[in-house]
mmCIF file of C-alpha atoms in Angstrom:
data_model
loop_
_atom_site.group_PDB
_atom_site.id
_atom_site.type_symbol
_atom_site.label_atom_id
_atom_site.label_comp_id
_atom_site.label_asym_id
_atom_site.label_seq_id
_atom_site.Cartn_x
_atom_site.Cartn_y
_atom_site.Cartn_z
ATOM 1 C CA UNK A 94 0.000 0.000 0.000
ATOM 2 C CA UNK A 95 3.095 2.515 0.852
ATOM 3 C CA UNK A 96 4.369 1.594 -2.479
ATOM 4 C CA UNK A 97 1.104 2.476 -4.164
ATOM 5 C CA UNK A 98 0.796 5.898 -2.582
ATOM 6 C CA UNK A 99 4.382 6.894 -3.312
ATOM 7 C CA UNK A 100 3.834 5.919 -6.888
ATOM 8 C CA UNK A 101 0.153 7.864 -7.150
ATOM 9 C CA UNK A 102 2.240 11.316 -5.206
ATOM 10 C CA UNK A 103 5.119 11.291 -7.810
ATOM 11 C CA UNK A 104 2.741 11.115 -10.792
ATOM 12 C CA UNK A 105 0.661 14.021 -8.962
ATOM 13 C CA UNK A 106 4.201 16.305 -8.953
ATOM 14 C CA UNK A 107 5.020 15.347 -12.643
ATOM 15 C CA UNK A 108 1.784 15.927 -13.689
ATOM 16 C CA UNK A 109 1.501 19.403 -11.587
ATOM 17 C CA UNK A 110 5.294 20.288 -12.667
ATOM 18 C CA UNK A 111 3.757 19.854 -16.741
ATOM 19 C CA UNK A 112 0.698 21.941 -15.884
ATOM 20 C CA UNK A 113 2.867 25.183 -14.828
ATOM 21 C CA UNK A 114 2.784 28.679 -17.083
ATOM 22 C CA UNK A 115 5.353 31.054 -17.239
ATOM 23 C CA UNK A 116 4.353 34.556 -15.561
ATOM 24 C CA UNK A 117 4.017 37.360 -17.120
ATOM 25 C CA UNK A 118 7.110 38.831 -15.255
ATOM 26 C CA UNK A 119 9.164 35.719 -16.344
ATOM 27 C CA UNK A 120 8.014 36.202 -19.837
ATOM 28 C CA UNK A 121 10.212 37.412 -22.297
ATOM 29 C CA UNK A 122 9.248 41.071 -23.529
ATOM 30 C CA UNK A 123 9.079 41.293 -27.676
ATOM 31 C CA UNK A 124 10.280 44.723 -29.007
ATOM 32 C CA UNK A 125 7.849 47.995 -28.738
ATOM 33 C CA UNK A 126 6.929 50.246 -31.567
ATOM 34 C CA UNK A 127 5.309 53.361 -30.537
ATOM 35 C CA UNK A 128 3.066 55.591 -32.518
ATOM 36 C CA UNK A 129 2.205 59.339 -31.843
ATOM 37 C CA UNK A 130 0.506 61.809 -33.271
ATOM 38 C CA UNK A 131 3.360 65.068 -33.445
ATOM 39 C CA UNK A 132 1.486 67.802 -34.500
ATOM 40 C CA UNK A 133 -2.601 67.755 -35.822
ATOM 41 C CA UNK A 134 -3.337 71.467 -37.516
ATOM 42 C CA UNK A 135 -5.872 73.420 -40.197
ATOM 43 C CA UNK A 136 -3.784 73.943 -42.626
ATOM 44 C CA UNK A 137 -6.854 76.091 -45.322
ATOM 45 C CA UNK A 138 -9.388 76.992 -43.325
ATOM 46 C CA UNK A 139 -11.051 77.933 -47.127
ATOM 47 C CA UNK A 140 -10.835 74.251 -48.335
ATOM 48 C CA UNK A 141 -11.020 73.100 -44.903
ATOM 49 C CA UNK A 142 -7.524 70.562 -44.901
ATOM 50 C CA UNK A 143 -6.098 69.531 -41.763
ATOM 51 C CA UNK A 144 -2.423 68.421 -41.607
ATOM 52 C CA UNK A 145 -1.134 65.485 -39.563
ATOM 53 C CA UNK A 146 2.261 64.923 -38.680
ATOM 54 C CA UNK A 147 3.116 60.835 -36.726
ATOM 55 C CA UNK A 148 5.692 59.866 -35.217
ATOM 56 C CA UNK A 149 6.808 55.819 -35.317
ATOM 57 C CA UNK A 150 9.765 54.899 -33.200
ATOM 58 C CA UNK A 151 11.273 52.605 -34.323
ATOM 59 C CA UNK A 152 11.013 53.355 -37.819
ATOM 60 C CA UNK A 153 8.639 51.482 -39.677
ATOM 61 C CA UNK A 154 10.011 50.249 -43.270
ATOM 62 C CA UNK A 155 9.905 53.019 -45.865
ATOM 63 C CA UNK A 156 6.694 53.861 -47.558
ATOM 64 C CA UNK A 157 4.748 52.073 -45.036
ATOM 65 C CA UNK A 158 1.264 52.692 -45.326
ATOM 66 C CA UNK A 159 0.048 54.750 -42.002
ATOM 67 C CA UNK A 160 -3.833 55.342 -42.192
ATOM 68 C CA UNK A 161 -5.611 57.987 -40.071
ATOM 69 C CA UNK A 162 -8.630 57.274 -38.293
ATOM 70 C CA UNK A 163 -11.420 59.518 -36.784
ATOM 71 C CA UNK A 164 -13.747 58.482 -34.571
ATOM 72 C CA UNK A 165 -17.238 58.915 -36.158
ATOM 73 C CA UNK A 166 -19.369 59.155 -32.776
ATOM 74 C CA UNK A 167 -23.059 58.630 -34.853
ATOM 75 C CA UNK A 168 -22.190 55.336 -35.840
ATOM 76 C CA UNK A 169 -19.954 54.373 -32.609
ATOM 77 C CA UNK A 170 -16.475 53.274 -34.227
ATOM 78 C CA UNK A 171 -13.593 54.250 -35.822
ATOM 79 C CA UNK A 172 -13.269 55.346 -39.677
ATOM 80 C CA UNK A 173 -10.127 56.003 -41.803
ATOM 81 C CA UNK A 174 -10.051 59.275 -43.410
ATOM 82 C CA UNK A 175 -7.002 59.512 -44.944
ATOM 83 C CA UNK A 176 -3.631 57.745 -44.892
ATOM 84 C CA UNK A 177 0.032 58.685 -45.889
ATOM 85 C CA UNK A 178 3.546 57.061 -46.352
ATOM 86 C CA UNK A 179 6.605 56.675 -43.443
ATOM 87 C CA UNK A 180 9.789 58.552 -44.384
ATOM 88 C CA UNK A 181 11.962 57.544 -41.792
ATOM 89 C CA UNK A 182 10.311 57.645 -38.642
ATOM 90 C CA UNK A 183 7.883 60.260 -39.658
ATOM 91 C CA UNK A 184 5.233 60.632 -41.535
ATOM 92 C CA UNK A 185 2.542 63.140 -43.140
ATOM 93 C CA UNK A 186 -1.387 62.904 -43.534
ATOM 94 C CA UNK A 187 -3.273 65.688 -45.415
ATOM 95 C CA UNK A 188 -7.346 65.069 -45.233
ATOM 96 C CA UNK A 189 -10.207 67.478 -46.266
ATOM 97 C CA UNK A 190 -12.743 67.875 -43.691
ATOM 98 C CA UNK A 191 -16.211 69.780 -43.040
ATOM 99 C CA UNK A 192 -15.520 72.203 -39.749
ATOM 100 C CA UNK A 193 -15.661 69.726 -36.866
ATOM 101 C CA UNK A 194 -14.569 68.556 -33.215
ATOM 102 C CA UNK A 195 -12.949 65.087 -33.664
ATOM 103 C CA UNK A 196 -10.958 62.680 -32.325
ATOM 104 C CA UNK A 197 -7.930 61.279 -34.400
ATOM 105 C CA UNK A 198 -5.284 58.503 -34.134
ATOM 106 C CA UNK A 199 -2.899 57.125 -36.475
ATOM 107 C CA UNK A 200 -1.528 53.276 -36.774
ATOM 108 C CA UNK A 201 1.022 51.350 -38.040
ATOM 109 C CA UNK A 202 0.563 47.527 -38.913
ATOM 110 C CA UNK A 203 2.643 44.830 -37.559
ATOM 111 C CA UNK A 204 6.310 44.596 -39.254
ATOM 112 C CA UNK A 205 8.367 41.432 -37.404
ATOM 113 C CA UNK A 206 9.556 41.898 -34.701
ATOM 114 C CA UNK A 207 7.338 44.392 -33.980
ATOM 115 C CA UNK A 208 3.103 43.956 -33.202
ATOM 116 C CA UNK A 209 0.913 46.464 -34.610
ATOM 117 C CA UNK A 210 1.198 50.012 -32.550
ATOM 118 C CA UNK A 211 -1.796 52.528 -32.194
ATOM 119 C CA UNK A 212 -1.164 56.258 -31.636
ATOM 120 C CA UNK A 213 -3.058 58.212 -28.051
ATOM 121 C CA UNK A 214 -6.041 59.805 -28.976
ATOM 122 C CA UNK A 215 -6.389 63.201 -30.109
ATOM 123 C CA UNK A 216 -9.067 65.692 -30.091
ATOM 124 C CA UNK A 217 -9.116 68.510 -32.306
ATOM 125 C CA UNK A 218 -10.926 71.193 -33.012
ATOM 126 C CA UNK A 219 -11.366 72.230 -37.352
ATOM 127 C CA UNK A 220 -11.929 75.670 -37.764
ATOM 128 C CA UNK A 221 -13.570 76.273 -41.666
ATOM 129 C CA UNK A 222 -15.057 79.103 -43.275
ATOM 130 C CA UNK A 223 -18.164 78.789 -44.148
ATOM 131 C CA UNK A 224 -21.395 81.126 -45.898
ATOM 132 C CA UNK A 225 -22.808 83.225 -42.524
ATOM 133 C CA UNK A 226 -25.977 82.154 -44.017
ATOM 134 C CA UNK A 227 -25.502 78.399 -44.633
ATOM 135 C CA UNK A 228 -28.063 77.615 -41.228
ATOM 136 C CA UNK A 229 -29.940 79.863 -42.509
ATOM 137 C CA UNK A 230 -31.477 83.408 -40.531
ATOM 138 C CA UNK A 231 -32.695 82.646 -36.781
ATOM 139 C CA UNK A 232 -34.415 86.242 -36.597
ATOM 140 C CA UNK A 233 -34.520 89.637 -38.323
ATOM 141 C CA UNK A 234 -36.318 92.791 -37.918
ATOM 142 C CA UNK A 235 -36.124 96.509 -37.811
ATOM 143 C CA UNK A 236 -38.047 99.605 -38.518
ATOM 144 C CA UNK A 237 -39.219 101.429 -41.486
ATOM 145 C CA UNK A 238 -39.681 98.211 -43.498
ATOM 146 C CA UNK A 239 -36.907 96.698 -43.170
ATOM 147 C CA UNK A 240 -35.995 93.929 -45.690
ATOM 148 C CA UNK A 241 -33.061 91.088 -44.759
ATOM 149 C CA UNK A 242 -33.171 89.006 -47.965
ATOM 150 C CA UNK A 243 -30.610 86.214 -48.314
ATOM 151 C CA UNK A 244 -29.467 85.235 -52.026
ATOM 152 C CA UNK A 245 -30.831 81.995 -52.904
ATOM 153 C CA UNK A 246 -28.819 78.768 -53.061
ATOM 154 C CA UNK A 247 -29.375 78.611 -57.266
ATOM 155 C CA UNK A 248 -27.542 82.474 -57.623
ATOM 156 C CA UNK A 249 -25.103 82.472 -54.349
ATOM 157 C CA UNK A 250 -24.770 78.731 -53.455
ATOM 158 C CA UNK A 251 -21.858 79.846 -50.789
ATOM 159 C CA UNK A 252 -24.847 81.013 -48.635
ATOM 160 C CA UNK A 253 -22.962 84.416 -48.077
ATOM 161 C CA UNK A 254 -24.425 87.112 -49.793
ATOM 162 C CA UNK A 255 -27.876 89.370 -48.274
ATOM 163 C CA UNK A 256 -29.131 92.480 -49.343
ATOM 164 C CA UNK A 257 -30.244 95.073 -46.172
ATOM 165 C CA UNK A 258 -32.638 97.730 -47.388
ATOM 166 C CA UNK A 259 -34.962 99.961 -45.071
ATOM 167 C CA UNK A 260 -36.776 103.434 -45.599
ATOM 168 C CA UNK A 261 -35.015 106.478 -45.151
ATOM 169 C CA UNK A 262 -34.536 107.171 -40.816
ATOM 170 C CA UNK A 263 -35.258 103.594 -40.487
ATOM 171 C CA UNK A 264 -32.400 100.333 -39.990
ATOM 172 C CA UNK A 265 -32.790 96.322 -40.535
ATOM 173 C CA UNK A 266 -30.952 93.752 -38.835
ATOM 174 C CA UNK A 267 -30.536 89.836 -38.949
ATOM 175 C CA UNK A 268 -29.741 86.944 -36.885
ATOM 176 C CA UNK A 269 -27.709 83.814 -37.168
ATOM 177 C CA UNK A 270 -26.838 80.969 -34.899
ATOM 178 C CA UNK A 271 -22.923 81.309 -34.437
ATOM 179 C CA UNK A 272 -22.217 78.522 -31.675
ATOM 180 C CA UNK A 273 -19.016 76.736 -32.961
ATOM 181 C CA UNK A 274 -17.749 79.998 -34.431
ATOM 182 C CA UNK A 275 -15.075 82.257 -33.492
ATOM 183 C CA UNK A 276 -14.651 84.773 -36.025
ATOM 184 C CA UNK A 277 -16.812 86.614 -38.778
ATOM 185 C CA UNK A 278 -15.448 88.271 -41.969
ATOM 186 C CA UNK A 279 -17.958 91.000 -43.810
ATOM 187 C CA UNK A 280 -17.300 92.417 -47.191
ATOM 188 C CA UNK A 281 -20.025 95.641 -47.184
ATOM 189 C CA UNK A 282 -21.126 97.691 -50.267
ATOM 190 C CA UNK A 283 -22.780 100.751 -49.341
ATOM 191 C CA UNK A 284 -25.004 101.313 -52.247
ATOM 192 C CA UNK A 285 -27.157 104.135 -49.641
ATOM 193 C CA UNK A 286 -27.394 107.817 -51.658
ATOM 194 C CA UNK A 287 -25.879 108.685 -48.288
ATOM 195 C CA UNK A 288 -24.264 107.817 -44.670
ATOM 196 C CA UNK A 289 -24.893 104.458 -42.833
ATOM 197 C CA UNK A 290 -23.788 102.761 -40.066
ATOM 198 C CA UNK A 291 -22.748 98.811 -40.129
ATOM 199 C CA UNK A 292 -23.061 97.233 -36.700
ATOM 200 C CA UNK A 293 -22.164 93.794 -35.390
ATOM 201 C CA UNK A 294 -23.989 92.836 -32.039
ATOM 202 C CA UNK A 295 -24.089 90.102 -29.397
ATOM 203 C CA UNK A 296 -27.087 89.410 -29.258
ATOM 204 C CA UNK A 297 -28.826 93.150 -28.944
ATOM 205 C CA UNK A 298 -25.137 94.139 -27.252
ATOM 206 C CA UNK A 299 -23.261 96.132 -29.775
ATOM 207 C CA UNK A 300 -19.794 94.822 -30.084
ATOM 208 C CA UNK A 301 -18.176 96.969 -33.262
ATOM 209 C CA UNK A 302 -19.524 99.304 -35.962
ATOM 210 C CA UNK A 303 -18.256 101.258 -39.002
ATOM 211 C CA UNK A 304 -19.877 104.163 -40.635
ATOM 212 C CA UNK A 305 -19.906 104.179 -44.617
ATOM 213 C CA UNK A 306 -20.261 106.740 -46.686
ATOM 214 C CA UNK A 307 -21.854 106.407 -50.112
ATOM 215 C CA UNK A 308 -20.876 104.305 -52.891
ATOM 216 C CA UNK A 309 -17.934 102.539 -51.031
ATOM 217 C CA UNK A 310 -16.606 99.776 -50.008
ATOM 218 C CA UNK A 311 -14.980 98.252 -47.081
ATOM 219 C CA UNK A 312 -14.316 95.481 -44.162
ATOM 220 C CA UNK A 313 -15.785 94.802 -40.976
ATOM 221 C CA UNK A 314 -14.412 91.938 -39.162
ATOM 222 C CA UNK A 315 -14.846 91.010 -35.679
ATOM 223 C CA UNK A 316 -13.266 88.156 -33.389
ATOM 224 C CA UNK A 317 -17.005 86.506 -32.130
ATOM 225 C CA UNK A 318 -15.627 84.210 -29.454
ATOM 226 C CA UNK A 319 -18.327 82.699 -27.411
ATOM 227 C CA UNK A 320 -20.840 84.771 -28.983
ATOM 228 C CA UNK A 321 -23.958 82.343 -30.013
ATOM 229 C CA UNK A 322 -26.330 84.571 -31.414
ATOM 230 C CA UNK A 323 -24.379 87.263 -34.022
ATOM 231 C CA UNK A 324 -26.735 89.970 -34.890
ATOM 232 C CA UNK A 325 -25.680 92.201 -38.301
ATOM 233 C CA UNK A 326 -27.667 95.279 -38.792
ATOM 234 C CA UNK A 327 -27.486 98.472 -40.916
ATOM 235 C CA UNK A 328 -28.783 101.569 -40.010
ATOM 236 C CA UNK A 329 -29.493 104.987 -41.713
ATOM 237 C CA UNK A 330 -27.725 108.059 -40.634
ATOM 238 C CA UNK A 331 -27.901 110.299 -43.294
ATOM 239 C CA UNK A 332 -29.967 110.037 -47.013
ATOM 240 C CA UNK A 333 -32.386 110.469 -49.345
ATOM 241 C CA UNK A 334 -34.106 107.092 -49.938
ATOM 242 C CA UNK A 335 -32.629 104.939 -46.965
ATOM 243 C CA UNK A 336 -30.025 102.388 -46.133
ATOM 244 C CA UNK A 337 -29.138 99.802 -48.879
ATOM 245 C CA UNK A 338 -26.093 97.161 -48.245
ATOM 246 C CA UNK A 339 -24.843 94.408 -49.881
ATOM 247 C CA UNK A 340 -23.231 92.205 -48.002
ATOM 248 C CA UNK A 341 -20.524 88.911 -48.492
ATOM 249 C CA UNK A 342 -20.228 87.601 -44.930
ATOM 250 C CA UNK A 343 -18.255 84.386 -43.901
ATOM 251 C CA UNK A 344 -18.055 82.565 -40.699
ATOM 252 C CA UNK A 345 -15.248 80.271 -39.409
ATOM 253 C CA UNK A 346 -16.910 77.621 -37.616
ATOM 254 C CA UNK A 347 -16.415 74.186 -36.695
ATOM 255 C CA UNK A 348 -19.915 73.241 -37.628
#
């Protein structure tokens, strides 16, 4: 019986002494290939491009394909937008993009010895210029029959252009939405028989204003940082039949 139980133990140790696994601290480590996204910019805020620079230490093989992905948060996953080609350990992406918040990674596939390597996140915000008019007017008003009127889409498709007419003593003034926007540019032709003022308000806060005198041209642009509700209006000061602008105002917005 002693016999038997000796024999029954040492199979028990063999057995156990087959069954161990390696820890992960007694593992052997493989190499490590990082991935980082350098530098994430607008590049034309017209055309809207963004610029990526990566980073891939080690360096992957030359002309490895390095895609960029943004996370698309409607349909819960991640997308590639755009890719580009190592040179050396760096490499450059160049994507066209609507104005936008996003998040962005790059990654670089698996090249023996290395696994595949995935870049932190980054979120970024795309600044674009865009037609003032492209969400259309939330409000306008005035006095003395005031008259906002957007081009249409089939003659100014850019959603930029509005004609601002009123009798004479009276002004007109329109609305837009401008959350997501930080800064508005206004080309102004004062086609008045007189004096008129150009005004740019928060709201019903004035925040700038120009006066123009008649038949000219000129600018009027305004940094609109945190300002949700951008009001343009153009009143009479001084004429004969009463305030007339043409306006070409652009927006750059991330939306």
């Amino acid at each position: 019986m002693r016999r038997v139980l000796a024999g029954l133990l040492t199979l028990l140790v063999v057995a156990c002494t087959a069954c161990v696994v390696p820890t992960a601290a007694g593992a052997t480590p493989g190499p490590v290939r990082t991935a980082t996204i350098a530098s994430i910019r607008t590049t034309d805020a017209t055309k809207g491009v963004i610029t990526v620079v990566g980073t891939i230490t080690p360096a992957p093989a030359a002309g490895t394909r390095i895609p960029l992905h943004q996370w698309i948060p409607s349909l819960k996953r991640w997308q590639e937008v755009a890719h580009g080609y190592s040179s050396g350990s760096s490499v450059t992406i160049t994507t066209v993009q609507p104005g936008s918040v996003r998040t962005y990674r790059i990654a670089v596939g698996a090249q023996a010895p290395y696994a595949a390597a995935i870049s932190p996140m980054i979120s970024f915000k795309h600044y674009v210029w865009r037609g003032m008019f492209k969400k259309g007017l939330v409000a306008a008003g005035g006095a003395g029959q005031p008259q906002f009127t957007v081009v249409p889409p089939s003659e100014g498709p850019r959603r930029a252009e509005a004609d601002l007419l009123a009798n004479q003593g009276g002004y007109v003034w329109g609305e837009v939405d401008s959350t997501g926007c930080r800064y508005v540019r206004n080309w102004l032709g004062n086609l008045t028989d007189g004096l008129v003022r150009v005004s740019l308000h928060n709201g019903t806060t004035a925040m700038t204003s120009i006066r123009m005198q008649q038949e000219t041209e000129t600018w009027l642009n305004y940094d609109i940082s945190g300002v949700t509700r951008l009001r343009l209006q153009v009143a009479d000061i001084r004429s004969g039949y009463g305030p007339y602008v043409s306006i070409d105002s652009l927006l750059l917005c991330t939306n």
